[in-house]
mmCIF file of C-alpha atoms in Angstrom:
data_model
loop_
_atom_site.group_PDB
_atom_site.id
_atom_site.type_symbol
_atom_site.label_atom_id
_atom_site.label_comp_id
_atom_site.label_asym_id
_atom_site.label_seq_id
_atom_site.Cartn_x
_atom_site.Cartn_y
_atom_site.Cartn_z
ATOM 1 C CA UNK Z 1230 106.031 124.109 113.683
ATOM 2 C CA UNK Z 1231 106.880 120.572 113.013
ATOM 3 C CA UNK Z 1232 105.384 117.570 115.198
ATOM 4 C CA UNK Z 1233 107.775 115.060 116.553
ATOM 5 C CA UNK Z 1234 107.169 111.337 115.626
ATOM 6 C CA UNK Z 1235 106.571 110.870 119.474
ATOM 7 C CA UNK Z 1236 103.969 113.448 119.398
ATOM 8 C CA UNK Z 1237 102.318 111.993 116.542
ATOM 9 C CA UNK Z 1238 102.079 108.639 117.707
ATOM 10 C CA UNK Z 1239 100.508 109.895 120.867
ATOM 11 C CA UNK Z 1240 97.701 111.790 118.663
ATOM 12 C CA UNK Z 1241 97.145 108.401 116.954
ATOM 13 C CA UNK Z 1242 96.862 106.345 120.116
ATOM 14 C CA UNK Z 1243 94.906 109.100 121.870
ATOM 15 C CA UNK Z 1244 92.217 109.133 119.441
ATOM 16 C CA UNK Z 1245 92.047 105.416 118.970
ATOM 17 C CA UNK Z 1246 91.648 105.066 122.788
ATOM 18 C CA UNK Z 1247 89.200 107.895 123.068
ATOM 19 C CA UNK Z 1248 86.942 106.611 119.732
ATOM 20 C CA UNK Z 1249 86.888 103.129 120.796
ATOM 21 C CA UNK Z 1250 86.390 103.854 124.448
ATOM 22 C CA UNK Z 1251 83.269 105.889 123.409
ATOM 23 C CA UNK Z 1252 81.888 103.476 120.792
ATOM 24 C CA UNK Z 1253 82.504 100.474 122.703
ATOM 25 C CA UNK Z 1254 80.481 101.828 125.569
ATOM 26 C CA UNK Z 1255 77.243 102.333 123.355
ATOM 27 C CA UNK Z 1256 77.449 98.610 122.360
ATOM 28 C CA UNK Z 1257 74.182 96.941 123.394
ATOM 29 C CA UNK Z 1258 73.797 94.094 120.548
ATOM 30 C CA UNK Z 1259 72.278 90.848 120.663
ATOM 31 C CA UNK Z 1260 75.326 88.957 120.230
ATOM 32 C CA UNK Z 1261 75.824 86.952 116.994
ATOM 33 C CA UNK Z 1262 76.370 83.409 116.804
ATOM 34 C CA UNK Z 1263 78.162 82.996 113.238
ATOM 35 C CA UNK Z 1264 81.542 83.268 112.789
ATOM 36 C CA UNK Z 1265 81.511 86.061 110.041
ATOM 37 C CA UNK Z 1266 79.480 88.622 112.442
ATOM 38 C CA UNK Z 1267 80.739 87.544 115.771
ATOM 39 C CA UNK Z 1268 81.294 90.515 118.061
ATOM 40 C CA UNK Z 1269 80.353 92.403 115.103
ATOM 41 C CA UNK Z 1270 79.540 95.548 117.035
ATOM 42 C CA UNK Z 1271 82.852 95.690 118.954
ATOM 43 C CA UNK Z 1272 84.765 94.925 115.980
ATOM 44 C CA UNK Z 1273 83.357 97.739 113.860
ATOM 45 C CA UNK Z 1274 83.945 100.058 116.650
ATOM 46 C CA UNK Z 1275 87.921 99.193 116.404
ATOM 47 C CA UNK Z 1276 87.700 99.245 112.677
ATOM 48 C CA UNK Z 1277 86.190 102.646 112.393
ATOM 49 C CA UNK Z 1278 88.379 104.178 115.282
ATOM 50 C CA UNK Z 1279 91.861 102.677 113.318
ATOM 51 C CA UNK Z 1280 90.711 104.577 110.467
ATOM 52 C CA UNK Z 1281 89.992 107.965 112.367
ATOM 53 C CA UNK Z 1282 93.050 107.727 114.344
ATOM 54 C CA UNK Z 1283 95.031 107.378 110.894
ATOM 55 C CA UNK Z 1284 93.284 109.894 109.407
ATOM 56 C CA UNK Z 1285 93.622 112.711 112.323
ATOM 57 C CA UNK Z 1286 97.372 111.658 112.409
ATOM 58 C CA UNK Z 1287 97.877 112.540 108.859
ATOM 59 C CA UNK Z 1288 95.868 115.645 108.784
ATOM 60 C CA UNK Z 1289 97.802 116.827 111.923
ATOM 61 C CA UNK Z 1290 101.146 116.164 110.364
ATOM 62 C CA UNK Z 1291 100.172 117.752 107.024
ATOM 63 C CA UNK Z 1292 98.988 121.148 109.294
ATOM 64 C CA UNK Z 1293 102.057 120.878 111.021
ATOM 65 C CA UNK Z 1294 104.262 121.033 108.153
ATOM 66 C CA UNK Z 1295 102.439 122.772 105.352
ATOM 67 C CA UNK Z 1296 99.942 125.230 107.247
ATOM 68 C CA UNK Z 1297 97.086 126.400 105.313
ATOM 69 C CA UNK Z 1298 98.398 124.016 102.342
ATOM 70 C CA UNK Z 1299 97.876 121.105 104.098
ATOM 71 C CA UNK Z 1300 95.309 119.791 101.809
ATOM 72 C CA UNK Z 1301 97.279 119.648 98.892
ATOM 73 C CA UNK Z 1302 99.846 117.375 100.713
ATOM 74 C CA UNK Z 1303 97.573 114.890 102.502
ATOM 75 C CA UNK Z 1304 94.938 112.247 101.318
ATOM 76 C CA UNK Z 1305 93.061 112.536 104.368
ATOM 77 C CA UNK Z 1306 89.950 114.431 105.432
ATOM 78 C CA UNK Z 1307 87.759 114.318 108.542
ATOM 79 C CA UNK Z 1308 84.011 115.916 108.451
ATOM 80 C CA UNK Z 1309 81.887 116.543 111.262
ATOM 81 C CA UNK Z 1310 78.328 115.191 110.818
ATOM 82 C CA UNK Z 1311 76.319 117.796 109.141
ATOM 83 C CA UNK Z 1312 73.641 117.254 111.348
ATOM 84 C CA UNK Z 1313 75.293 117.142 114.674
ATOM 85 C CA UNK Z 1314 76.233 120.392 116.836
ATOM 86 C CA UNK Z 1315 79.678 121.570 116.423
ATOM 87 C CA UNK Z 1316 81.448 120.960 119.259
ATOM 88 C CA UNK Z 1317 85.460 121.059 119.049
ATOM 89 C CA UNK Z 1318 85.880 120.023 122.866
ATOM 90 C CA UNK Z 1319 83.672 116.297 121.929
ATOM 91 C CA UNK Z 1320 85.195 115.910 118.216
ATOM 92 C CA UNK Z 1321 87.854 113.631 119.175
ATOM 93 C CA UNK Z 1322 85.658 111.554 121.566
ATOM 94 C CA UNK Z 1323 82.776 110.671 119.564
ATOM 95 C CA UNK Z 1324 81.975 108.939 116.547
ATOM 96 C CA UNK Z 1325 79.952 112.202 115.136
ATOM 97 C CA UNK Z 1326 82.895 112.373 112.323
ATOM 98 C CA UNK Z 1327 83.623 110.974 109.211
ATOM 99 C CA UNK Z 1328 86.688 110.064 107.608
ATOM 100 C CA UNK Z 1329 87.879 110.026 104.015
ATOM 101 C CA UNK Z 1330 90.739 109.374 101.891
ATOM 102 C CA UNK Z 1331 91.416 111.196 98.627
ATOM 103 C CA UNK Z 1332 91.700 108.767 95.340
ATOM 104 C CA UNK Z 1333 91.313 111.450 92.714
ATOM 105 C CA UNK Z 1334 90.782 115.074 93.137
ATOM 106 C CA UNK Z 1335 87.929 116.530 91.086
ATOM 107 C CA UNK Z 1336 88.267 120.308 89.218
ATOM 108 C CA UNK Z 1337 84.525 121.279 89.802
ATOM 109 C CA UNK Z 1338 83.616 124.456 91.583
ATOM 110 C CA UNK Z 1339 80.994 124.355 94.261
ATOM 111 C CA UNK Z 1340 79.491 121.650 96.738
ATOM 112 C CA UNK Z 1341 76.141 120.055 96.994
ATOM 113 C CA UNK Z 1342 73.492 121.356 99.547
ATOM 114 C CA UNK Z 1343 71.710 118.833 101.616
ATOM 115 C CA UNK Z 1344 68.403 119.782 99.248
ATOM 116 C CA UNK Z 1345 70.140 118.710 96.125
ATOM 117 C CA UNK Z 1346 70.163 116.011 93.994
ATOM 118 C CA UNK Z 1347 73.230 114.341 92.825
ATOM 119 C CA UNK Z 1348 74.822 111.719 90.374
ATOM 120 C CA UNK Z 1349 77.183 109.714 91.903
ATOM 121 C CA UNK Z 1350 79.302 106.443 91.105
ATOM 122 C CA UNK Z 1351 79.606 104.308 93.942
ATOM 123 C CA UNK Z 1352 80.323 100.596 95.511
ATOM 124 C CA UNK Z 1353 79.416 100.277 99.103
ATOM 125 C CA UNK Z 1354 81.167 97.739 101.486
ATOM 126 C CA UNK Z 1355 81.117 96.341 105.167
ATOM 127 C CA UNK Z 1356 84.250 96.088 106.791
ATOM 128 C CA UNK Z 1357 87.075 93.411 105.803
ATOM 129 C CA UNK Z 1358 86.546 90.163 107.194
ATOM 130 C CA UNK Z 1359 87.991 86.431 106.969
ATOM 131 C CA UNK Z 1360 85.220 85.893 104.157
ATOM 132 C CA UNK Z 1361 85.347 89.075 102.144
ATOM 133 C CA UNK Z 1362 89.248 90.247 102.392
ATOM 134 C CA UNK Z 1363 88.113 93.458 100.573
ATOM 135 C CA UNK Z 1364 84.650 93.711 102.532
ATOM 136 C CA UNK Z 1365 81.245 92.327 101.435
ATOM 137 C CA UNK Z 1366 79.885 94.452 98.658
ATOM 138 C CA UNK Z 1367 76.065 95.429 99.944
ATOM 139 C CA UNK Z 1368 75.350 97.808 97.050
ATOM 140 C CA UNK Z 1369 76.539 99.639 93.948
ATOM 141 C CA UNK Z 1370 75.929 102.044 91.061
ATOM 142 C CA UNK Z 1371 75.295 100.581 87.441
ATOM 143 C CA UNK Z 1372 75.171 97.113 86.540
ATOM 144 C CA UNK Z 1373 78.368 95.125 87.967
ATOM 145 C CA UNK Z 1374 80.408 95.694 90.810
ATOM 146 C CA UNK Z 1375 83.597 96.136 89.601
ATOM 147 C CA UNK Z 1376 85.780 99.308 89.686
ATOM 148 C CA UNK Z 1377 86.591 98.889 85.743
ATOM 149 C CA UNK Z 1378 82.805 99.374 85.449
ATOM 150 C CA UNK Z 1379 81.232 101.348 88.145
ATOM 151 C CA UNK Z 1380 84.186 104.143 87.675
ATOM 152 C CA UNK Z 1381 84.448 103.597 83.626
ATOM 153 C CA UNK Z 1382 84.183 106.890 81.837
ATOM 154 C CA UNK Z 1383 82.361 105.107 79.126
ATOM 155 C CA UNK Z 1384 80.320 102.357 80.805
ATOM 156 C CA UNK Z 1385 79.737 103.636 84.365
ATOM 157 C CA UNK Z 1386 75.596 104.287 85.261
ATOM 158 C CA UNK Z 1387 75.541 106.916 87.813
ATOM 159 C CA UNK Z 1388 72.971 106.751 90.166
ATOM 160 C CA UNK Z 1389 70.772 109.485 90.811
ATOM 161 C CA UNK Z 1390 70.181 110.626 94.613
ATOM 162 C CA UNK Z 1391 68.583 113.265 96.777
ATOM 163 C CA UNK Z 1392 71.541 113.889 99.418
ATOM 164 C CA UNK Z 1393 68.875 114.824 102.113
ATOM 165 C CA UNK Z 1394 67.364 110.938 101.261
ATOM 166 C CA UNK Z 1395 70.533 109.332 102.205
ATOM 167 C CA UNK Z 1396 72.446 108.217 105.463
ATOM 168 C CA UNK Z 1397 73.747 110.944 107.610
ATOM 169 C CA UNK Z 1398 77.681 110.189 107.005
ATOM 170 C CA UNK Z 1399 76.724 109.689 103.095
ATOM 171 C CA UNK Z 1400 74.931 113.176 103.250
ATOM 172 C CA UNK Z 1401 77.787 114.909 104.949
ATOM 173 C CA UNK Z 1402 80.646 113.711 102.909
ATOM 174 C CA UNK Z 1403 78.566 114.681 99.628
ATOM 175 C CA UNK Z 1404 78.408 118.058 101.052
ATOM 176 C CA UNK Z 1405 82.177 118.462 100.755
ATOM 177 C CA UNK Z 1406 82.824 117.074 97.378
ATOM 178 C CA UNK Z 1407 83.721 118.780 94.159
ATOM 179 C CA UNK Z 1408 82.726 117.415 90.840
ATOM 180 C CA UNK Z 1409 85.097 114.448 89.867
ATOM 181 C CA UNK Z 1410 86.084 113.781 93.316
ATOM 182 C CA UNK Z 1411 86.629 110.349 94.109
ATOM 183 C CA UNK Z 1412 86.880 109.091 97.693
ATOM 184 C CA UNK Z 1413 87.091 106.000 100.005
ATOM 185 C CA UNK Z 1414 84.619 107.194 102.757
ATOM 186 C CA UNK Z 1415 84.415 105.378 106.281
ATOM 187 C CA UNK Z 1416 81.171 106.093 107.978
ATOM 188 C CA UNK Z 1417 80.654 104.753 111.538
ATOM 189 C CA UNK Z 1418 77.403 102.783 112.210
ATOM 190 C CA UNK Z 1419 76.357 105.584 114.414
ATOM 191 C CA UNK Z 1420 75.821 107.921 111.211
ATOM 192 C CA UNK Z 1421 75.041 104.803 108.858
ATOM 193 C CA UNK Z 1422 71.877 102.630 110.026
ATOM 194 C CA UNK Z 1423 72.694 102.340 113.528
ATOM 195 C CA UNK Z 1424 71.433 99.643 115.449
ATOM 196 C CA UNK Z 1425 69.084 98.259 112.633
ATOM 197 C CA UNK Z 1426 69.929 95.900 110.312
ATOM 198 C CA UNK Z 1427 69.234 97.140 106.410
ATOM 199 C CA UNK Z 1428 68.868 94.530 104.027
ATOM 200 C CA UNK Z 1429 72.492 92.686 103.622
ATOM 201 C CA UNK Z 1430 73.563 95.131 106.589
ATOM 202 C CA UNK Z 1431 73.921 93.890 109.759
ATOM 203 C CA UNK Z 1432 73.326 96.220 112.703
ATOM 204 C CA UNK Z 1433 76.317 98.074 113.831
ATOM 205 C CA UNK Z 1434 78.268 98.122 110.538
ATOM 206 C CA UNK Z 1435 80.653 100.485 109.330
ATOM 207 C CA UNK Z 1436 79.960 101.331 105.901
ATOM 208 C CA UNK Z 1437 82.969 101.766 103.393
ATOM 209 C CA UNK Z 1438 82.177 103.859 100.195
ATOM 210 C CA UNK Z 1439 84.205 104.144 97.025
ATOM 211 C CA UNK Z 1440 82.518 107.274 95.934
ATOM 212 C CA UNK Z 1441 82.525 109.450 92.998
ATOM 213 C CA UNK Z 1442 80.597 112.429 92.536
ATOM 214 C CA UNK Z 1443 79.745 113.220 88.769
ATOM 215 C CA UNK Z 1444 77.109 115.904 89.023
ATOM 216 C CA UNK Z 1445 74.874 117.788 91.421
ATOM 217 C CA UNK Z 1446 71.894 120.236 90.787
ATOM 218 C CA UNK Z 1447 70.097 122.584 93.429
ATOM 219 C CA UNK Z 1448 66.388 121.898 94.406
ATOM 220 C CA UNK Z 1449 63.852 122.226 91.587
ATOM 221 C CA UNK Z 1450 66.532 121.771 88.770
ATOM 222 C CA UNK Z 1451 67.237 118.360 86.855
ATOM 223 C CA UNK Z 1452 70.738 116.649 87.659
ATOM 224 C CA UNK Z 1453 72.925 116.858 84.848
#
């Protein structure tokens, strides 16, 4: 079955409207007075809703065109939070999911569990803004926050993390990645640090990670 352009637009706008409405209703922030973070909660809600709508539209189009082989023809993925109840009827109306865009496809087998340790290269950013066109970098693996260094096969210094010790959205995506995968990951604030500021991350921040899985180990074993 092929989806028409009109139906695809309807899917995108419906997802965007539902996600934005649900998220906007949950904003109870103290208003930011600086220009950079003014109306930060609402702006982040809209930004994430737009990314999720783009992802769901692309996935729907790929499934319609390629059926069970859709993943080979689509760069986008969406995943329900690993800690949330699975309720298909509510999935499009909440921010209980993350969305990801594939940059590189790995060839590893198996996936990390929530109890595993991982080695990852990553750069964490806030959403784009007037001051930071590609988003303010709040964290990164290694010594320098440049792609040429962080993701270099010879210069990178992967971080060692416990999957279960990371924020909900980060833990969720790790459990769907194979070794070698590099994805651009969008995490809504509800699955990030929520209503509380964390170091350089303001409250209500969408987290954007350029993330690469380099290795993982089961509980009780050293990460390779």
